[in-house]
PDB file of C-alpha atoms and ligand atoms in Angstrom:
ATOM      1  CA  UNK A   1     -29.486 108.183  39.117  1.00  0.00           C
ATOM      2  CA  UNK A   2     -25.796 108.791  38.667  1.00  0.00           C
ATOM      3  CA  UNK A   3     -25.182 105.006  38.601  1.00  0.00           C
ATOM      4  CA  UNK A   4     -26.614 104.902  35.106  1.00  0.00           C
ATOM      5  CA  UNK A   5     -24.832 106.018  32.001  1.00  0.00           C
ATOM      6  CA  UNK A   6     -26.277 109.273  30.707  1.00  0.00           C
ATOM      7  CA  UNK A   7     -27.119 109.087  27.017  1.00  0.00           C
ATOM      8  CA  UNK A   8     -28.509 112.574  26.437  1.00  0.00           C
ATOM      9  CA  UNK A   9     -29.518 115.657  28.376  1.00  0.00           C
ATOM     10  CA  UNK A  10     -32.291 117.843  26.976  1.00  0.00           C
ATOM     11  CA  UNK A  11     -33.930 120.975  28.321  1.00  0.00           C
ATOM     12  CA  UNK A  12     -36.511 119.219  30.505  1.00  0.00           C
ATOM     13  CA  UNK A  13     -35.415 115.584  30.538  1.00  0.00           C
ATOM     14  CA  UNK A  14     -32.367 113.341  30.778  1.00  0.00           C
ATOM     15  CA  UNK A  15     -32.062 109.953  29.096  1.00  0.00           C
ATOM     16  CA  UNK A  16     -30.055 107.194  30.769  1.00  0.00           C
ATOM     17  CA  UNK A  17     -29.132 103.752  29.560  1.00  0.00           C
ATOM     18  CA  UNK A  18     -31.906 101.308  30.481  1.00  0.00           C
ATOM     19  CA  UNK A  19     -31.640  98.009  32.364  1.00  0.00           C
ATOM     20  CA  UNK A  20     -32.209  95.903  29.210  1.00  0.00           C
ATOM     21  CA  UNK A  21     -30.885  96.390  25.685  1.00  0.00           C
ATOM     22  CA  UNK A  22     -33.332  98.462  23.666  1.00  0.00           C
ATOM     23  CA  UNK A  23     -34.560 100.383  26.722  1.00  0.00           C
ATOM     24  CA  UNK A  24     -33.812 103.799  28.207  1.00  0.00           C
ATOM     25  CA  UNK A  25     -34.746 105.573  31.408  1.00  0.00           C
ATOM     26  CA  UNK A  26     -36.352 108.974  30.873  1.00  0.00           C
ATOM     27  CA  UNK A  27     -35.827 111.333  33.842  1.00  0.00           C
ATOM     28  CA  UNK A  28     -38.068 114.424  34.184  1.00  0.00           C
ATOM     29  CA  UNK A  29     -36.227 117.500  35.483  1.00  0.00           C
ATOM     30  CA  UNK A  30     -37.769 120.565  37.118  1.00  0.00           C
ATOM     31  CA  UNK A  31     -36.101 122.828  34.541  1.00  0.00           C
ATOM     32  CA  UNK A  32     -38.338 125.011  32.429  1.00  0.00           C
ATOM     33  CA  UNK A  33     -37.151 126.780  29.300  1.00  0.00           C
ATOM     34  CA  UNK A  34     -38.866 128.943  26.711  1.00  0.00           C
ATOM     35  CA  UNK A  35     -37.992 131.025  23.672  1.00  0.00           C
ATOM     36  CA  UNK A  36     -35.296 128.626  22.560  1.00  0.00           C
ATOM     37  CA  UNK A  37     -33.855 128.385  26.097  1.00  0.00           C
ATOM     38  CA  UNK A  38     -33.342 132.140  26.447  1.00  0.00           C
ATOM     39  CA  UNK A  39     -35.705 132.062  29.423  1.00  0.00           C
ATOM     40  CA  UNK A  40     -34.944 129.534  32.152  1.00  0.00           C
ATOM     41  CA  UNK A  41     -36.211 128.608  35.595  1.00  0.00           C
ATOM     42  CA  UNK A  42     -36.452 125.713  38.007  1.00  0.00           C
ATOM     43  CA  UNK A  43     -40.064 124.943  38.903  1.00  0.00           C
ATOM     44  CA  UNK A  44     -40.216 122.732  41.986  1.00  0.00           C
ATOM     45  CA  UNK A  45     -42.174 119.587  41.297  1.00  0.00           C
ATOM     46  CA  UNK A  46     -42.743 120.134  37.567  1.00  0.00           C
ATOM     47  CA  UNK A  47     -40.798 116.984  36.662  1.00  0.00           C
ATOM     48  CA  UNK A  48     -42.863 114.847  39.024  1.00  0.00           C
ATOM     49  CA  UNK A  49     -46.100 116.210  37.580  1.00  0.00           C
ATOM     50  CA  UNK A  50     -45.031 115.793  33.953  1.00  0.00           C
ATOM     51  CA  UNK A  51     -43.831 112.242  34.611  1.00  0.00           C
ATOM     52  CA  UNK A  52     -47.273 111.358  36.002  1.00  0.00           C
ATOM     53  CA  UNK A  53     -49.308 113.235  33.406  1.00  0.00           C
ATOM     54  CA  UNK A  54     -47.293 111.839  30.501  1.00  0.00           C
ATOM     55  CA  UNK A  55     -47.596 108.308  31.927  1.00  0.00           C
ATOM     56  CA  UNK A  56     -51.369 108.760  32.177  1.00  0.00           C
ATOM     57  CA  UNK A  57     -51.725 110.076  28.636  1.00  0.00           C
ATOM     58  CA  UNK A  58     -49.378 107.526  27.011  1.00  0.00           C
ATOM     59  CA  UNK A  59     -51.096 104.643  28.824  1.00  0.00           C
ATOM     60  CA  UNK A  60     -54.525 105.744  27.645  1.00  0.00           C
ATOM     61  CA  UNK A  61     -53.310 106.274  24.091  1.00  0.00           C
ATOM     62  CA  UNK A  62     -51.794 102.763  24.078  1.00  0.00           C
ATOM     63  CA  UNK A  63     -55.230 101.437  25.086  1.00  0.00           C
ATOM     64  CA  UNK A  64     -56.762 102.884  21.916  1.00  0.00           C
ATOM     65  CA  UNK A  65     -54.009 101.329  19.804  1.00  0.00           C
ATOM     66  CA  UNK A  66     -51.479 104.138  19.459  1.00  0.00           C
ATOM     67  CA  UNK A  67     -48.008 102.541  19.617  1.00  0.00           C
ATOM     68  CA  UNK A  68     -45.777 104.425  22.086  1.00  0.00           C
ATOM     69  CA  UNK A  69     -42.267 104.237  23.508  1.00  0.00           C
ATOM     70  CA  UNK A  70     -43.638 104.106  27.071  1.00  0.00           C
ATOM     71  CA  UNK A  71     -43.109 100.870  29.043  1.00  0.00           C
ATOM     72  CA  UNK A  72     -43.733 101.798  32.692  1.00  0.00           C
ATOM     73  CA  UNK A  73     -43.162 104.467  35.281  1.00  0.00           C
ATOM     74  CA  UNK A  74     -40.271 103.570  37.565  1.00  0.00           C
ATOM     75  CA  UNK A  75     -40.603 106.202  40.280  1.00  0.00           C
ATOM     76  CA  UNK A  76     -41.559 109.839  40.860  1.00  0.00           C
ATOM     77  CA  UNK A  77     -39.298 111.223  38.143  1.00  0.00           C
ATOM     78  CA  UNK A  78     -38.393 108.328  35.884  1.00  0.00           C
ATOM     79  CA  UNK A  79     -40.019 106.104  33.334  1.00  0.00           C
ATOM     80  CA  UNK A  80     -38.739 103.115  31.407  1.00  0.00           C
ATOM     81  CA  UNK A  81     -39.084 103.603  27.664  1.00  0.00           C
ATOM     82  CA  UNK A  82     -38.204 101.766  24.475  1.00  0.00           C
ATOM     83  CA  UNK A  83     -35.128 103.093  22.734  1.00  0.00           C
ATOM     84  CA  UNK A  84     -36.123 104.634  19.412  1.00  0.00           C
ATOM     85  CA  UNK A  85     -34.470 106.728  16.755  1.00  0.00           C
ATOM     86  CA  UNK A  86     -36.185 110.085  17.072  1.00  0.00           C
ATOM     87  CA  UNK A  87     -37.575 111.419  13.782  1.00  0.00           C
ATOM     88  CA  UNK A  88     -36.220 115.007  13.666  1.00  0.00           C
ATOM     89  CA  UNK A  89     -39.648 116.653  13.478  1.00  0.00           C
ATOM     90  CA  UNK A  90     -41.942 118.347  15.972  1.00  0.00           C
ATOM     91  CA  UNK A  91     -45.498 117.589  14.952  1.00  0.00           C
ATOM     92  CA  UNK A  92     -47.904 120.286  16.111  1.00  0.00           C
ATOM     93  CA  UNK A  93     -51.661 119.887  16.048  1.00  0.00           C
ATOM     94  CA  UNK A  94     -53.932 122.893  16.600  1.00  0.00           C
ATOM     95  CA  UNK A  95     -57.635 123.249  17.258  1.00  0.00           C
ATOM     96  CA  UNK A  96     -57.691 126.894  18.298  1.00  0.00           C
ATOM     97  CA  UNK A  97     -55.355 129.697  17.170  1.00  0.00           C
ATOM     98  CA  UNK A  98     -52.664 130.525  19.737  1.00  0.00           C
ATOM     99  CA  UNK A  99     -48.946 131.218  20.058  1.00  0.00           C
ATOM    100  CA  UNK A 100     -46.927 131.407  16.887  1.00  0.00           C
ATOM    101  CA  UNK A 101     -49.856 130.551  14.598  1.00  0.00           C
ATOM    102  CA  UNK A 102     -51.949 133.427  15.945  1.00  0.00           C
ATOM    103  CA  UNK A 103     -48.984 135.765  15.443  1.00  0.00           C
ATOM    104  CA  UNK A 104     -47.884 134.450  12.063  1.00  0.00           C
ATOM    105  CA  UNK A 105     -51.342 134.509  10.471  1.00  0.00           C
ATOM    106  CA  UNK A 106     -52.774 137.500  12.322  1.00  0.00           C
ATOM    107  CA  UNK A 107     -55.556 135.484  13.917  1.00  0.00           C
ATOM    108  CA  UNK A 108     -56.829 136.452  17.326  1.00  0.00           C
ATOM    109  CA  UNK A 109     -55.656 134.036  20.008  1.00  0.00           C
ATOM    110  CA  UNK A 110     -58.602 131.883  21.061  1.00  0.00           C
ATOM    111  CA  UNK A 111     -60.289 131.771  17.651  1.00  0.00           C
ATOM    112  CA  UNK A 112     -61.450 128.270  16.831  1.00  0.00           C
ATOM    113  CA  UNK A 113     -59.845 126.993  13.620  1.00  0.00           C
ATOM    114  CA  UNK A 114     -62.131 125.829  10.780  1.00  0.00           C
ATOM    115  CA  UNK A 115     -60.623 122.380  11.296  1.00  0.00           C
ATOM    116  CA  UNK A 116     -57.694 120.837  13.138  1.00  0.00           C
ATOM    117  CA  UNK A 117     -54.386 121.771  11.532  1.00  0.00           C
ATOM    118  CA  UNK A 118     -51.197 119.679  11.606  1.00  0.00           C
ATOM    119  CA  UNK A 119     -47.891 121.535  11.245  1.00  0.00           C
ATOM    120  CA  UNK A 120     -44.273 120.394  11.211  1.00  0.00           C
ATOM    121  CA  UNK A 121     -41.179 122.020  12.671  1.00  0.00           C
ATOM    122  CA  UNK A 122     -37.648 120.781  12.163  1.00  0.00           C
ATOM    123  CA  UNK A 123     -36.061 119.713  15.455  1.00  0.00           C
ATOM    124  CA  UNK A 124     -33.064 122.042  15.339  1.00  0.00           C
ATOM    125  CA  UNK A 125     -32.564 124.106  18.499  1.00  0.00           C
ATOM    126  CA  UNK A 126     -29.758 126.068  16.828  1.00  0.00           C
ATOM    127  CA  UNK A 127     -32.272 127.277  14.205  1.00  0.00           C
ATOM    128  CA  UNK A 128     -35.139 127.783  16.671  1.00  0.00           C
ATOM    129  CA  UNK A 129     -37.105 124.745  15.377  1.00  0.00           C
ATOM    130  CA  UNK A 130     -38.276 126.361  12.104  1.00  0.00           C
ATOM    131  CA  UNK A 131     -41.708 125.672  10.639  1.00  0.00           C
ATOM    132  CA  UNK A 132     -41.345 123.532   7.522  1.00  0.00           C
ATOM    133  CA  UNK A 133     -43.611 122.204   4.771  1.00  0.00           C
ATOM    134  CA  UNK A 134     -44.209 118.551   3.967  1.00  0.00           C
ATOM    135  CA  UNK A 135     -42.232 119.195   0.767  1.00  0.00           C
ATOM    136  CA  UNK A 136     -39.114 119.824   2.866  1.00  0.00           C
ATOM    137  CA  UNK A 137     -39.629 116.539   4.701  1.00  0.00           C
ATOM    138  CA  UNK A 138     -39.805 114.662   1.388  1.00  0.00           C
ATOM    139  CA  UNK A 139     -36.992 116.599  -0.281  1.00  0.00           C
ATOM    140  CA  UNK A 140     -34.535 116.232   2.590  1.00  0.00           C
ATOM    141  CA  UNK A 141     -35.640 112.698   3.500  1.00  0.00           C
ATOM    142  CA  UNK A 142     -36.367 113.498   7.148  1.00  0.00           C
ATOM    143  CA  UNK A 143     -39.170 110.923   7.015  1.00  0.00           C
ATOM    144  CA  UNK A 144     -40.494 108.635   4.279  1.00  0.00           C
ATOM    145  CA  UNK A 145     -43.926 109.180   2.711  1.00  0.00           C
ATOM    146  CA  UNK A 146     -45.379 106.241   4.607  1.00  0.00           C
ATOM    147  CA  UNK A 147     -43.872 107.452   7.898  1.00  0.00           C
ATOM    148  CA  UNK A 148     -45.342 110.879   7.261  1.00  0.00           C
ATOM    149  CA  UNK A 149     -48.786 109.375   6.533  1.00  0.00           C
ATOM    150  CA  UNK A 150     -48.593 107.339   9.741  1.00  0.00           C
ATOM    151  CA  UNK A 151     -47.511 110.360  11.804  1.00  0.00           C
ATOM    152  CA  UNK A 152     -50.372 112.489  10.464  1.00  0.00           C
ATOM    153  CA  UNK A 153     -52.949 109.744  10.993  1.00  0.00           C
ATOM    154  CA  UNK A 154     -51.713 109.077  14.535  1.00  0.00           C
ATOM    155  CA  UNK A 155     -51.590 112.793  15.348  1.00  0.00           C
ATOM    156  CA  UNK A 156     -55.231 113.241  14.331  1.00  0.00           C
ATOM    157  CA  UNK A 157     -56.310 110.193  16.362  1.00  0.00           C
ATOM    158  CA  UNK A 158     -54.326 111.453  19.357  1.00  0.00           C
ATOM    159  CA  UNK A 159     -55.967 114.854  18.943  1.00  0.00           C
ATOM    160  CA  UNK A 160     -59.467 113.337  18.849  1.00  0.00           C
ATOM    161  CA  UNK A 161     -58.799 111.246  21.914  1.00  0.00           C
ATOM    162  CA  UNK A 162     -57.117 113.994  23.935  1.00  0.00           C
ATOM    163  CA  UNK A 163     -59.780 116.570  23.039  1.00  0.00           C
ATOM    164  CA  UNK A 164     -62.387 114.201  24.474  1.00  0.00           C
ATOM    165  CA  UNK A 165     -60.295 113.286  27.480  1.00  0.00           C
ATOM    166  CA  UNK A 166     -59.678 116.923  28.411  1.00  0.00           C
ATOM    167  CA  UNK A 167     -63.259 117.975  27.592  1.00  0.00           C
ATOM    168  CA  UNK A 168     -64.371 115.440  30.187  1.00  0.00           C
ATOM    169  CA  UNK A 169     -62.482 117.384  32.859  1.00  0.00           C
ATOM    170  CA  UNK A 170     -63.509 120.855  31.708  1.00  0.00           C
ATOM    171  CA  UNK A 171     -60.372 121.638  29.704  1.00  0.00           C
ATOM    172  CA  UNK A 172     -60.034 122.758  26.060  1.00  0.00           C
ATOM    173  CA  UNK A 173     -57.107 121.302  24.124  1.00  0.00           C
ATOM    174  CA  UNK A 174     -55.914 124.325  22.157  1.00  0.00           C
ATOM    175  CA  UNK A 175     -52.827 122.731  20.602  1.00  0.00           C
ATOM    176  CA  UNK A 176     -50.020 120.292  21.350  1.00  0.00           C
ATOM    177  CA  UNK A 177     -46.634 119.134  20.095  1.00  0.00           C
ATOM    178  CA  UNK A 178     -45.592 115.521  19.780  1.00  0.00           C
ATOM    179  CA  UNK A 179     -42.565 113.623  18.551  1.00  0.00           C
ATOM    180  CA  UNK A 180     -42.253 110.236  16.951  1.00  0.00           C
ATOM    181  CA  UNK A 181     -39.499 107.650  16.826  1.00  0.00           C
ATOM    182  CA  UNK A 182     -38.539 104.602  14.801  1.00  0.00           C
ATOM    183  CA  UNK A 183     -38.679 101.401  16.835  1.00  0.00           C
ATOM    184  CA  UNK A 184     -36.634  98.566  15.319  1.00  0.00           C
ATOM    185  CA  UNK A 185     -38.615  95.408  14.462  1.00  0.00           C
ATOM    186  CA  UNK A 186     -36.422  92.332  14.826  1.00  0.00           C
ATOM    187  CA  UNK A 187     -36.675  88.608  14.172  1.00  0.00           C
ATOM    188  CA  UNK A 188     -34.036  85.878  14.203  1.00  0.00           C
ATOM    189  CA  UNK A 189     -32.366  87.509  11.169  1.00  0.00           C
ATOM    190  CA  UNK A 190     -31.886  90.771  13.083  1.00  0.00           C
ATOM    191  CA  UNK A 191     -33.563  94.108  12.454  1.00  0.00           C
ATOM    192  CA  UNK A 192     -36.043  93.701   9.604  1.00  0.00           C
ATOM    193  CA  UNK A 193     -37.854  97.037   9.696  1.00  0.00           C
ATOM    194  CA  UNK A 194     -39.090  99.888  11.808  1.00  0.00           C
ATOM    195  CA  UNK A 195     -42.379 100.909  13.368  1.00  0.00           C
ATOM    196  CA  UNK A 196     -43.283 104.579  13.908  1.00  0.00           C
ATOM    197  CA  UNK A 197     -44.208 105.106  17.570  1.00  0.00           C
ATOM    198  CA  UNK A 198     -45.167 108.083  19.715  1.00  0.00           C
ATOM    199  CA  UNK A 199     -42.140 109.158  21.790  1.00  0.00           C
ATOM    200  CA  UNK A 200     -40.984 111.985  24.098  1.00  0.00           C
ATOM    201  CA  UNK A 201     -43.783 113.228  26.406  1.00  0.00           C
ATOM    202  CA  UNK A 202     -47.268 114.692  26.417  1.00  0.00           C
ATOM    203  CA  UNK A 203     -47.683 117.094  29.320  1.00  0.00           C
ATOM    204  CA  UNK A 204     -48.644 120.712  30.053  1.00  0.00           C
ATOM    205  CA  UNK A 205     -45.108 121.575  28.848  1.00  0.00           C
ATOM    206  CA  UNK A 206     -46.072 120.498  25.334  1.00  0.00           C
ATOM    207  CA  UNK A 207     -49.812 121.305  25.193  1.00  0.00           C
ATOM    208  CA  UNK A 208     -51.973 124.399  25.507  1.00  0.00           C
ATOM    209  CA  UNK A 209     -54.773 123.638  27.945  1.00  0.00           C
ATOM    210  CA  UNK A 210     -57.429 126.228  28.816  1.00  0.00           C
ATOM    211  CA  UNK A 211     -60.167 125.939  31.383  1.00  0.00           C
ATOM    212  CA  UNK A 212     -63.466 125.543  29.505  1.00  0.00           C
ATOM    213  CA  UNK A 213     -65.336 128.142  31.559  1.00  0.00           C
ATOM    214  CA  UNK A 214     -62.727 130.792  32.323  1.00  0.00           C
ATOM    215  CA  UNK A 215     -60.082 130.210  29.609  1.00  0.00           C
ATOM    216  CA  UNK A 216     -57.510 130.157  32.420  1.00  0.00           C
ATOM    217  CA  UNK A 217     -54.255 128.819  31.032  1.00  0.00           C
ATOM    218  CA  UNK A 218     -53.211 125.534  32.660  1.00  0.00           C
ATOM    219  CA  UNK A 219     -49.987 124.996  30.712  1.00  0.00           C
ATOM    220  CA  UNK A 220     -46.496 126.265  30.000  1.00  0.00           C
ATOM    221  CA  UNK A 221     -47.781 129.616  28.745  1.00  0.00           C
ATOM    222  CA  UNK A 222     -48.006 130.501  32.464  1.00  0.00           C
ATOM    223  CA  UNK A 223     -44.201 130.319  32.444  1.00  0.00           C
ATOM    224  CA  UNK A 224     -43.649 131.782  28.960  1.00  0.00           C
ATOM    225  CA  UNK A 225     -45.859 134.769  29.717  1.00  0.00           C
ATOM    226  CA  UNK A 226     -44.969 135.264  33.403  1.00  0.00           C
ATOM    227  CA  UNK A 227     -48.488 134.509  34.575  1.00  0.00           C
ATOM    228  CA  UNK A 228     -47.245 132.820  37.769  1.00  0.00           C
ATOM    229  CA  UNK A 229     -48.545 129.693  39.538  1.00  0.00           C
ATOM    230  CA  UNK A 230     -47.106 127.385  36.914  1.00  0.00           C
ATOM    231  CA  UNK A 231     -46.826 124.176  38.925  1.00  0.00           C
ATOM    232  CA  UNK A 232     -50.146 124.956  40.591  1.00  0.00           C
ATOM    233  CA  UNK A 233     -51.731 124.880  37.131  1.00  0.00           C
ATOM    234  CA  UNK A 234     -50.001 121.589  36.257  1.00  0.00           C
ATOM    235  CA  UNK A 235     -51.201 120.241  39.611  1.00  0.00           C
ATOM    236  CA  UNK A 236     -54.735 121.234  38.696  1.00  0.00           C
ATOM    237  CA  UNK A 237     -54.488 119.293  35.429  1.00  0.00           C
ATOM    238  CA  UNK A 238     -53.170 116.227  37.296  1.00  0.00           C
ATOM    239  CA  UNK A 239     -55.889 116.572  39.928  1.00  0.00           C
ATOM    240  CA  UNK A 240     -58.678 116.844  37.376  1.00  0.00           C
ATOM    241  CA  UNK A 241     -57.284 113.793  35.570  1.00  0.00           C
ATOM    242  CA  UNK A 242     -57.504 111.932  38.889  1.00  0.00           C
ATOM    243  CA  UNK A 243     -53.772 111.371  39.084  1.00  0.00           C
ATOM    244  CA  UNK A 244     -53.310 113.216  42.365  1.00  0.00           C
ATOM    245  CA  UNK A 245     -55.675 113.762  45.256  1.00  0.00           C
ATOM    246  CA  UNK A 246     -55.159 117.149  46.747  1.00  0.00           C
ATOM    247  CA  UNK A 247     -54.886 120.479  45.086  1.00  0.00           C
ATOM    248  CA  UNK A 248     -54.849 122.938  47.904  1.00  0.00           C
ATOM    249  CA  UNK A 249     -51.320 122.414  49.182  1.00  0.00           C
ATOM    250  CA  UNK A 250     -49.008 122.112  46.284  1.00  0.00           C
ATOM    251  CA  UNK A 251     -46.029 120.608  48.059  1.00  0.00           C
ATOM    252  CA  UNK A 252     -48.177 118.206  49.993  1.00  0.00           C
ATOM    253  CA  UNK A 253     -49.842 117.261  46.743  1.00  0.00           C
ATOM    254  CA  UNK A 254     -46.651 116.164  45.126  1.00  0.00           C
ATOM    255  CA  UNK A 255     -45.910 113.963  48.095  1.00  0.00           C
ATOM    256  CA  UNK A 256     -49.407 112.532  48.166  1.00  0.00           C
ATOM    257  CA  UNK A 257     -49.437 111.214  44.632  1.00  0.00           C
ATOM    258  CA  UNK A 258     -52.116 108.562  44.491  1.00  0.00           C
ATOM    259  CA  UNK A 259     -51.247 104.857  44.505  1.00  0.00           C
ATOM    260  CA  UNK A 260     -48.091 102.822  44.710  1.00  0.00           C
ATOM    261  CA  UNK A 261     -45.477 105.452  45.225  1.00  0.00           C
ATOM    262  CA  UNK A 262     -41.922 104.781  45.970  1.00  0.00           C
TER     263      UNK A 262
HETATM  264  P1  LIG B   1     -46.335 127.252  18.972  1.00  0.00           P
HETATM  265  O1  LIG B   1     -47.490 128.184  19.088  1.00  0.00           O
HETATM  266  O2  LIG B   1     -45.914 126.854  17.606  1.00  0.00           O
HETATM  267  O3  LIG B   1     -45.038 127.855  19.621  1.00  0.00           O
HETATM  268  P2  LIG B   1     -44.823 128.631  20.982  1.00  0.00           P
HETATM  269  O4  LIG B   1     -44.992 127.600  22.045  1.00  0.00           O
HETATM  270  O5  LIG B   1     -43.402 129.101  20.831  1.00  0.00           O
HETATM  271  O6  LIG B   1     -45.831 129.738  21.016  1.00  0.00           O
HETATM  272  O7  LIG B   1     -46.633 125.943  19.833  1.00  0.00           O
HETATM  273  C1  LIG B   1     -47.710 125.110  19.556  1.00  0.00           C
HETATM  274  C2  LIG B   1     -47.798 124.046  20.628  1.00  0.00           C
HETATM  275  O8  LIG B   1     -46.703 123.170  20.568  1.00  0.00           O
HETATM  276  C3  LIG B   1     -47.785 124.612  22.038  1.00  0.00           C
HETATM  277  O9  LIG B   1     -48.659 123.838  22.846  1.00  0.00           O
HETATM  278  C4  LIG B   1     -46.384 124.443  22.510  1.00  0.00           C
HETATM  279  C5  LIG B   1     -45.933 123.224  21.752  1.00  0.00           C
HETATM  280  N1  LIG B   1     -44.511 123.289  21.395  1.00  0.00           N
HETATM  281  C6  LIG B   1     -43.586 122.629  22.156  1.00  0.00           C
HETATM  282  O10 LIG B   1     -43.925 121.971  23.159  1.00  0.00           O
HETATM  283  N2  LIG B   1     -42.258 122.704  21.808  1.00  0.00           N
HETATM  284  C7  LIG B   1     -41.840 123.388  20.725  1.00  0.00           C
HETATM  285  O11 LIG B   1     -40.611 123.421  20.442  1.00  0.00           O
HETATM  286  C8  LIG B   1     -42.809 124.060  19.918  1.00  0.00           C
HETATM  287  C9  LIG B   1     -42.409 124.838  18.705  1.00  0.00           C
HETATM  288  C10 LIG B   1     -44.125 123.988  20.288  1.00  0.00           C
END
């Protein structure tokens, strides 16, 4: 997609100028990074899988009334999205202790939390995305009180929906990270306000997904922790969601993505 003007390159995705004003094209790379990009690899087919899984999740969330930046998938690796101003927060929602929370609070990984917990990190790669309190968000003006209320409410609804969606395919949603953006609302006078919408992606790169029976990890922890078979696990998630048909031959699977492929 070198014809398009590149707007931004992140660790796993590239953003290009979109065909219409107010749109962007989000391209999913095969690059995987962890531990603040100290660990890197190329995982063949990861971008294709995340593009499909994120499309599936965003589309279903839109159906239950969650506003998102997603417009449509364009091809195997690209989706058309609405251009938003990203709110500089990573919103994490946890149902079961894992990762940094398990370490920080000395809770055994896998222990169910008394209730779902929403956490915030500041989106600052140079600082390693530090955990912050709501007080910091207010004090530094990273989001307004009403934006924060909307983000928390949406995060809890997304969590409820995704927990049910994954439970239906034998997967436990341990935790996930989402990002939000401000979408301009315009009328004939120009921009008159902003709406908070779900942005970025929701995929096994940004969720912890464990098999209900075996607790097998079906997410990026396979990469972080050198467990192997990373894209195979992502393929399993896509297969269980009904996005792709086959699971036995990984490469064939990526080529046999169900429906109208390009
Ligand atoms: P967390 O346990 O805080 O961090 P780590 O992944 O370093 O152990 O992660 C909680 C969830 O949020 C997990 O599913 C991974 C996801 N996440 C991201 O996708 N990106 C991030 O930058 C962070 C901090 C978390």
